[in-house]
C-alpha cells in the first residue's frame, strides 16, 4: 500500500483511513488480522491511481519501481498523460527510483503501525535512485478526506 512511498504518498493518502480506523477503534483489529496481508498489491496501486492529482501531474514524467521480495512481486509505476499506470513486471532499468520492502512493512506503513524512523533505517526497506524524484512523485497525490457523506440530503 518505501509506499511509500512513495512513502509520502502512503503517509499522506492513508492518513484518512488511519484517522477513520482510530476514530472507530478498529486499529488493533486491522493490525492484528492478516486481512490486509491477503489484499493484492495491485489494489493498493489502484487506490494510488485514483488519488493522483491530474492537473498537478500534467507534464510530469516519473517512473518508480516497487519491489516486494517476500511476495516475489515487482511493479513499475509511471505517470503518462497525467494518469498513474502500474504493471506487474520486472523493475525498469530507467526508473527514477526503486523502493524495496517486505509486504508486512508495506502493510505496517499503511496501517500506521510502523515506526517511521525504524522502518527507514531497517534492512527490510531500501530506496535506490533519486530520493528527490521520489518526493516529487509522492507530492502529486491528494490526501483523501477523513470522512465524507455517503448520503446527502
JSON list of N, CA, C and O in Angstrom, two decimals, residues 7-27:
[
{"chain": "A", "resi": 7, "resn": "UNK", "atom": "N", "xyz": [6.59, 6.61, 0.02]},
{"chain": "A", "resi": 7, "resn": "UNK", "atom": "CA", "xyz": [6.24, 6.68, 1.45]},
{"chain": "A", "resi": 7, "resn": "UNK", "atom": "C", "xyz": [5.38, 7.90, 1.72]},
{"chain": "A", "resi": 7, "resn": "UNK", "atom": "O", "xyz": [4.39, 7.81, 2.43]},
{"chain": "A", "resi": 8, "resn": "UNK", "atom": "N", "xyz": [5.77, 9.03, 1.17]},
{"chain": "A", "resi": 8, "resn": "UNK", "atom": "CA", "xyz": [4.99, 10.23, 1.44]},
{"chain": "A", "resi": 8, "resn": "UNK", "atom": "C", "xyz": [3.56, 10.05, 0.98]},
{"chain": "A", "resi": 8, "resn": "UNK", "atom": "O", "xyz": [2.64, 10.50, 1.63]},
{"chain": "A", "resi": 9, "resn": "UNK", "atom": "N", "xyz": [3.37, 9.36, -0.15]},
{"chain": "A", "resi": 9, "resn": "UNK", "atom": "CA", "xyz": [2.00, 9.10, -0.60]},
{"chain": "A", "resi": 9, "resn": "UNK", "atom": "C", "xyz": [1.25, 8.34, 0.48]},
{"chain": "A", "resi": 9, "resn": "UNK", "atom": "O", "xyz": [0.15, 8.69, 0.84]},
{"chain": "A", "resi": 10, "resn": "UNK", "atom": "N", "xyz": [1.85, 7.26, 0.95]},
{"chain": "A", "resi": 10, "resn": "UNK", "atom": "CA", "xyz": [1.16, 6.45, 1.95]},
{"chain": "A", "resi": 10, "resn": "UNK", "atom": "C", "xyz": [0.95, 7.22, 3.24]},
{"chain": "A", "resi": 10, "resn": "UNK", "atom": "O", "xyz": [-0.08, 7.09, 3.87]},
{"chain": "A", "resi": 11, "resn": "UNK", "atom": "N", "xyz": [1.94, 8.04, 3.61]},
{"chain": "A", "resi": 11, "resn": "UNK", "atom": "CA", "xyz": [1.77, 8.81, 4.84]},
{"chain": "A", "resi": 11, "resn": "UNK", "atom": "C", "xyz": [0.66, 9.83, 4.67]},
{"chain": "A", "resi": 11, "resn": "UNK", "atom": "O", "xyz": [-0.09, 10.09, 5.60]},
{"chain": "A", "resi": 12, "resn": "UNK", "atom": "N", "xyz": [0.55, 10.41, 3.48]},
{"chain": "A", "resi": 12, "resn": "UNK", "atom": "CA", "xyz": [-0.47, 11.41, 3.25]},
{"chain": "A", "resi": 12, "resn": "UNK", "atom": "C", "xyz": [-1.80, 10.77, 2.90]},
{"chain": "A", "resi": 12, "resn": "UNK", "atom": "O", "xyz": [-2.82, 11.06, 3.50]},
{"chain": "A", "resi": 13, "resn": "UNK", "atom": "N", "xyz": [-1.80, 9.89, 1.92]},
{"chain": "A", "resi": 13, "resn": "UNK", "atom": "CA", "xyz": [-3.05, 9.33, 1.41]},
{"chain": "A", "resi": 13, "resn": "UNK", "atom": "C", "xyz": [-3.73, 8.43, 2.42]},
{"chain": "A", "resi": 13, "resn": "UNK", "atom": "O", "xyz": [-4.95, 8.36, 2.47]},
{"chain": "A", "resi": 14, "resn": "UNK", "atom": "N", "xyz": [-2.98, 7.74, 3.22]},
{"chain": "A", "resi": 14, "resn": "UNK", "atom": "CA", "xyz": [-3.58, 6.81, 4.16]},
{"chain": "A", "resi": 14, "resn": "UNK", "atom": "C", "xyz": [-3.94, 7.46, 5.49]},
{"chain": "A", "resi": 14, "resn": "UNK", "atom": "O", "xyz": [-4.54, 6.82, 6.34]},
{"chain": "A", "resi": 15, "resn": "UNK", "atom": "N", "xyz": [-3.60, 8.74, 5.65]},
{"chain": "A", "resi": 15, "resn": "UNK", "atom": "CA", "xyz": [-3.99, 9.45, 6.87]},
{"chain": "A", "resi": 15, "resn": "UNK", "atom": "C", "xyz": [-5.49, 9.39, 7.09]},
{"chain": "A", "resi": 15, "resn": "UNK", "atom": "O", "xyz": [-5.96, 9.19, 8.22]},
{"chain": "A", "resi": 16, "resn": "UNK", "atom": "N", "xyz": [-6.24, 9.55, 6.03]},
{"chain": "A", "resi": 16, "resn": "UNK", "atom": "CA", "xyz": [-7.70, 9.49, 6.14]},
{"chain": "A", "resi": 16, "resn": "UNK", "atom": "C", "xyz": [-8.18, 8.15, 6.66]},
{"chain": "A", "resi": 16, "resn": "UNK", "atom": "O", "xyz": [-9.04, 8.08, 7.54]},
{"chain": "A", "resi": 17, "resn": "UNK", "atom": "N", "xyz": [-7.63, 7.08, 6.12]},
{"chain": "A", "resi": 17, "resn": "UNK", "atom": "CA", "xyz": [-8.02, 5.75, 6.56]},
{"chain": "A", "resi": 17, "resn": "UNK", "atom": "C", "xyz": [-7.58, 5.52, 8.00]},
{"chain": "A", "resi": 17, "resn": "UNK", "atom": "O", "xyz": [-8.34, 5.01, 8.81]},
{"chain": "A", "resi": 18, "resn": "UNK", "atom": "N", "xyz": [-6.35, 5.92, 8.32]},
{"chain": "A", "resi": 18, "resn": "UNK", "atom": "CA", "xyz": [-5.86, 5.75, 9.69]},
{"chain": "A", "resi": 18, "resn": "UNK", "atom": "C", "xyz": [-6.72, 6.52, 10.68]},
{"chain": "A", "resi": 18, "resn": "UNK", "atom": "O", "xyz": [-7.07, 6.00, 11.74]},
{"chain": "A", "resi": 19, "resn": "UNK", "atom": "N", "xyz": [-7.08, 7.76, 10.32]},
{"chain": "A", "resi": 19, "resn": "UNK", "atom": "CA", "xyz": [-7.92, 8.56, 11.22]},
{"chain": "A", "resi": 19, "resn": "UNK", "atom": "C", "xyz": [-9.28, 7.90, 11.42]},
{"chain": "A", "resi": 19, "resn": "UNK", "atom": "O", "xyz": [-9.81, 7.86, 12.52]},
{"chain": "A", "resi": 20, "resn": "UNK", "atom": "N", "xyz": [-9.85, 7.38, 10.34]},
{"chain": "A", "resi": 20, "resn": "UNK", "atom": "CA", "xyz": [-11.14, 6.70, 10.44]},
{"chain": "A", "resi": 20, "resn": "UNK", "atom": "C", "xyz": [-11.01, 5.45, 11.32]},
{"chain": "A", "resi": 20, "resn": "UNK", "atom": "O", "xyz": [-11.84, 5.20, 12.18]},
{"chain": "A", "resi": 21, "resn": "UNK", "atom": "N", "xyz": [-9.96, 4.69, 11.11]},
{"chain": "A", "resi": 21, "resn": "UNK", "atom": "CA", "xyz": [-9.76, 3.46, 11.88]},
{"chain": "A", "resi": 21, "resn": "UNK", "atom": "C", "xyz": [-9.58, 3.81, 13.36]},
{"chain": "A", "resi": 21, "resn": "UNK", "atom": "O", "xyz": [-10.16, 3.18, 14.23]},
{"chain": "A", "resi": 22, "resn": "UNK", "atom": "N", "xyz": [-8.78, 4.83, 13.64]},
{"chain": "A", "resi": 22, "resn": "UNK", "atom": "CA", "xyz": [-8.57, 5.24, 15.03]},
{"chain": "A", "resi": 22, "resn": "UNK", "atom": "C", "xyz": [-9.87, 5.72, 15.66]},
{"chain": "A", "resi": 22, "resn": "UNK", "atom": "O", "xyz": [-10.18, 5.39, 16.81]},
{"chain": "A", "resi": 23, "resn": "UNK", "atom": "N", "xyz": [-10.65, 6.52, 14.91]},
{"chain": "A", "resi": 23, "resn": "UNK", "atom": "CA", "xyz": [-11.88, 7.07, 15.48]},
{"chain": "A", "resi": 23, "resn": "UNK", "atom": "C", "xyz": [-12.92, 5.99, 15.74]},
{"chain": "A", "resi": 23, "resn": "UNK", "atom": "O", "xyz": [-13.75, 6.14, 16.61]},
{"chain": "A", "resi": 24, "resn": "UNK", "atom": "N", "xyz": [-12.86, 4.89, 15.03]},
{"chain": "A", "resi": 24, "resn": "UNK", "atom": "CA", "xyz": [-13.82, 3.81, 15.21]},
{"chain": "A", "resi": 24, "resn": "UNK", "atom": "C", "xyz": [-13.28, 2.71, 16.14]},
{"chain": "A", "resi": 24, "resn": "UNK", "atom": "O", "xyz": [-13.96, 1.75, 16.41]},
{"chain": "A", "resi": 25, "resn": "UNK", "atom": "N", "xyz": [-12.03, 2.87, 16.58]},
{"chain": "A", "resi": 25, "resn": "UNK", "atom": "CA", "xyz": [-11.45, 1.88, 17.48]},
{"chain": "A", "resi": 25, "resn": "UNK", "atom": "C", "xyz": [-11.13, 0.57, 16.80]},
{"chain": "A", "resi": 25, "resn": "UNK", "atom": "O", "xyz": [-11.09, -0.47, 17.45]},
{"chain": "A", "resi": 26, "resn": "UNK", "atom": "N", "xyz": [-10.92, 0.60, 15.50]},
{"chain": "A", "resi": 26, "resn": "UNK", "atom": "CA", "xyz": [-10.68, -0.64, 14.76]},
{"chain": "A", "resi": 26, "resn": "UNK", "atom": "C", "xyz": [-9.20, -0.90, 14.49]},
{"chain": "A", "resi": 26, "resn": "UNK", "atom": "O", "xyz": [-8.87, -1.91, 13.91]},
{"chain": "A", "resi": 27, "resn": "UNK", "atom": "N", "xyz": [-8.35, 0.02, 14.89]},
{"chain": "A", "resi": 27, "resn": "UNK", "atom": "CA", "xyz": [-6.94, -0.09, 14.55]},
{"chain": "A", "resi": 27, "resn": "UNK", "atom": "C", "xyz": [-6.31, -1.41, 14.94]},
{"chain": "A", "resi": 27, "resn": "UNK", "atom": "O", "xyz": [-5.64, -2.05, 14.15]}
]
